[in-house]
Amino acid sequence: MTTAPANQPLLEIRNLRIEFPTRRGILVAVDDISLHIDPGEILGVVGESGAGKSLTGAAVIGLLEPPGRIADGQIILEGGRIDNLPYEEMRKIRGRRIGAIFQDPLTSLNPLYSVSRQLVETIQTHLPLSERQARARALELLQEVGIPGAEERIDHYPHQFSGGMRQRVVIALALCAEPRLIIADEPTTALDVSIQAQIISLLKRLCKDHQTAVMLVTHDMGVIAEAADRVAVMYSGRIAEVGPVQDVVRRAKHPYTHGLMGSIPHIGHAVAKLTQIEGSMPRLQEIPPGCPFNPRCPEADGRCRAERPELQWIENTEVACHRFDAPEARSQAGD
Amino acid sequence: MTEAAQVPTEAAGADLLLRAHDLKRYFDVSPPFLNRVIERLPRAIVKAVDGVSFDIGRGETFSLVGESGCGKSTVARLVVGLYQPTAGGITFDGIDVAGQTAAEARQNVQSRMQMIFQDPYASLNPRWRVANIVAEPIRARGLLPSNREVKARVGELLTQVGLSPADSEKYPHEFSGGQRQRISIARALAGSPDFLVCDEPTSALDVSVQAQILNLMKELQRQYHLTYLFISHDLAVVYHVSTTVGVMYLGRLVEWAPTQTLFNQPRHPYTRMLLDAIPDLEMTGRQRIPVAGEVPSPINPPSGCPFHPRCPHADDRCRAEMPTAHATGDSHVACHAVDDGRLS
Amino acid sequence: MSVAELDAVGRVTDLVRRCLDSDIYFSFKSSKITMIAAAVTAAMFLAAVFAPLITPQNPYDPAALDLMDSFSPPVWIEEGTWTYFLGSDDQGRDLYSAIIYGLRLSLGVGFAAVIIAMLMGVSLGLISGYIGGTLDAVIMRIADVQISFPAILIVLLIDGVVRGILPNERHDDLALVVITFALAFSAWPQFARTVRGSTLVEKNKEYVQAARVIGRSPLWIMAGHVLPNVMGPVLVIATISLAVAILGEATLSFLGVGVPPTEPSLGTLINNGQNFLFSGEWWIVIFPGIALATLVLAVNLLGDWLRDALNPKLR
């Protein structure tokens, strides 16, 4: 494994486009997005259902379900392309260099095998360890993710664990081979708030200790605010805004992000009415031309309906919105 | 003091709409008879709701919060009559609707209660047109004489929830989650109820849509003087909509208080823990130590106070004796530590 | 046209448009085998319905038969004539006409049996699943017991019992009814089990709870809400049961306990024909056999396709 130079991102997504061919035409679920994750960084990818956030995660680990396919763009892990690798190659990368945590811990664990067997198997697939060494490492991992009585519980089956404990086992499984990157798709959504808090702080601690980067895909702005370093807000398969979490959460620039923040109720801020974004995100076959957000945007003008906005730097964040275009460009469009 | 435990809030009196008194609902989750005999397994009873009392005043929004399995949804289903209580009583507008002899009374008040469900995909019959879905309460009770009037009323209801009368010819699958929840609300309003039970009405929706639905529900409440029993696991949502909040843990109400009191001065250690656990936008990047442990199995709940294994303030009394609720200030708390003054 | 009529026309065109646009129609169109199977089934069904119009002879009418014409071979063999282009049997019956009339009988018995089985099975399954408790246990145990016997044994048993009860001369008249009910009885548990399973799923869905909160009666909820949502798998089973029922009728007729020989079904024809298989008159058994096999195969293929098309997981 080559270590990336300091200035090179761990993962780079360039102009990724994901399509679903259907009998009524091709649906574009992710449309020309570019992202990067630095080593040890937690990048939150947030959006409403159907925004394409989970597909982006799935594309990175090569688990895009057919008929979905990468139609264009590149995914580069530590300097090497991984989006065009054959299945077997990709399988080796999965687990070894990229770990995965999914929403439902039951689907990532095989109910027929004990936890120890699954851990040992995964460890031995990726690391040259003996059975005994692998088991020792499995135990270590379970202790590290905070499973009480790990010595005893290591031989239990997945159904003998509660939801929160199961998610911890999944995290241990993802960490087996010390991957540089973990894709966590809605890791806390199925869990209660108190357990959710435990899992978030566990993820944060592990990333710090192991210098693992995480792509945290979720719809929960609260989780992002708590855990992420940077956040990318997705809307209709495109990135609306990406930047440091503080800037995006507190000083949202894109009208969508702004509305999204206002629509979340806050404890301590009693308001009679929440800010509301009218309508809902368009279905894939109904994405309007121009800026996909324009039908719901209070500030949309002719240019927004005609021309797709590109990401541009505004202070610390990148925003895809014509509102920030240079005045000349705006007046030109008005002509 | 014991009296206080029986009659939770002072909202009682003329304005009282619904009272639940020592409500209990047990479920038999025993293994099948043959397994019990052959494998000598014991009978297993889940006390999903175990002695819950609350009052809801007219025009109020009473919320129940808690983690999954705490029994809040069971309370909702007991109130609307989907389940029969194992013990305890429910009175609606002074009429007993839960006892063995209350079947007739239940029939009479049923039309005044409606329910909004969590899953907008499962709560509408996929084979029915929206017009028939919304009209069902009207037709079931024969509220309007002719089809023409029913149609007009359906159109009116759809407009009210932000859809168009033309939508009545469509099927549910043609709508998004938020629009389906609007249809659900239109159906609930069709029978002109004065009491709505909302079981996690927004937890399956995206945040921007959640805001629309919450705003709509508040608006409708104001317009029709509706009373809500609101079930949710999301404390921020509860804070936004409620006038009174009850916190449930393992089938019991551990604390209830007016919203501001509960959020500003939480007393029960569990309430404090919940409030501390929610991720907050204002607190990005903060470090904190979340409370350890998980909700125990309701089949085999801990002795004494059900929260004691996770509670930092638990002592021998908590492990042995079930606390009863006592009033302190505005709030009612079932906690020995608060009673003994160990916790302010 | 009046507003109501316009509305009705609109609804029909809307329905047609939605059907042509549906995934089911698409999956139908994209499967050649299914289209062929559907065409074959439809052709056989039409032939059966319009049998008197497309056949030269009424094989049930003894006056129309001429023993002099017996054992006439098919037209492409020496001595074959166009009058009996598929040949004739030992009684001078035109095989082509006999097959078409046989199809009519087979399809009629099959459809009737499946409809009766469906009515029984669906209502019992609904009640069993929705009401639950002791009633459920009783219905399902009866179904279990019945499923543990081969269907043909049940049919033989029922047939035997009825034969024992009824006087001989009445038996021939009632043979069709008896066989239809016997086949229906052997098929209902399939429907009941499937419907019960789907009902158990549907009854916990929130739309059913909503109907309960609204105050609808259990019977109303079962018929209005649950039934339309459990019919998908029922259609699949109905199609496959049709093939099974047709085979069952043929088997019984072949064994001689089915329809009387004066009104031959495909099974009777095959039974009759096998006597001559080794004496050289092979056509008497082969042609009805091909007809039966084709029909059953086509119906089964339709059933398979329907099962896949209605299964959202395979889409």
Coordinates of C-alpha atoms in Angstrom, one line a residue, chain C residues 19 52 64 95 106 118 145 151 190 196 210 240 254 256:
Chain C
C19 CA -53.0 -1.0 -18.5
P52 CA -70.4 -26.2 -32.5
A64 CA -74.0 -38.3 -36.3
L95 CA -61.1 -36.9 -33.7
S106 CA -61.9 -30.0 -19.8
M118 CA -61.1 -19.8 -5.1
V145 CA -54.8 -32.6 6.8
A151 CA -55.2 -34.5 -4.5
Q190 CA -53.7 -23.8 -1.5
R196 CA -54.2 -16.3 5.1
A210 CA -57.1 3.4 10.0
I240 CA -51.6 -22.9 -11.9
F254 CA -58.6 -41.8 -18.0
G256 CA -62.8 -44.2 -15.9

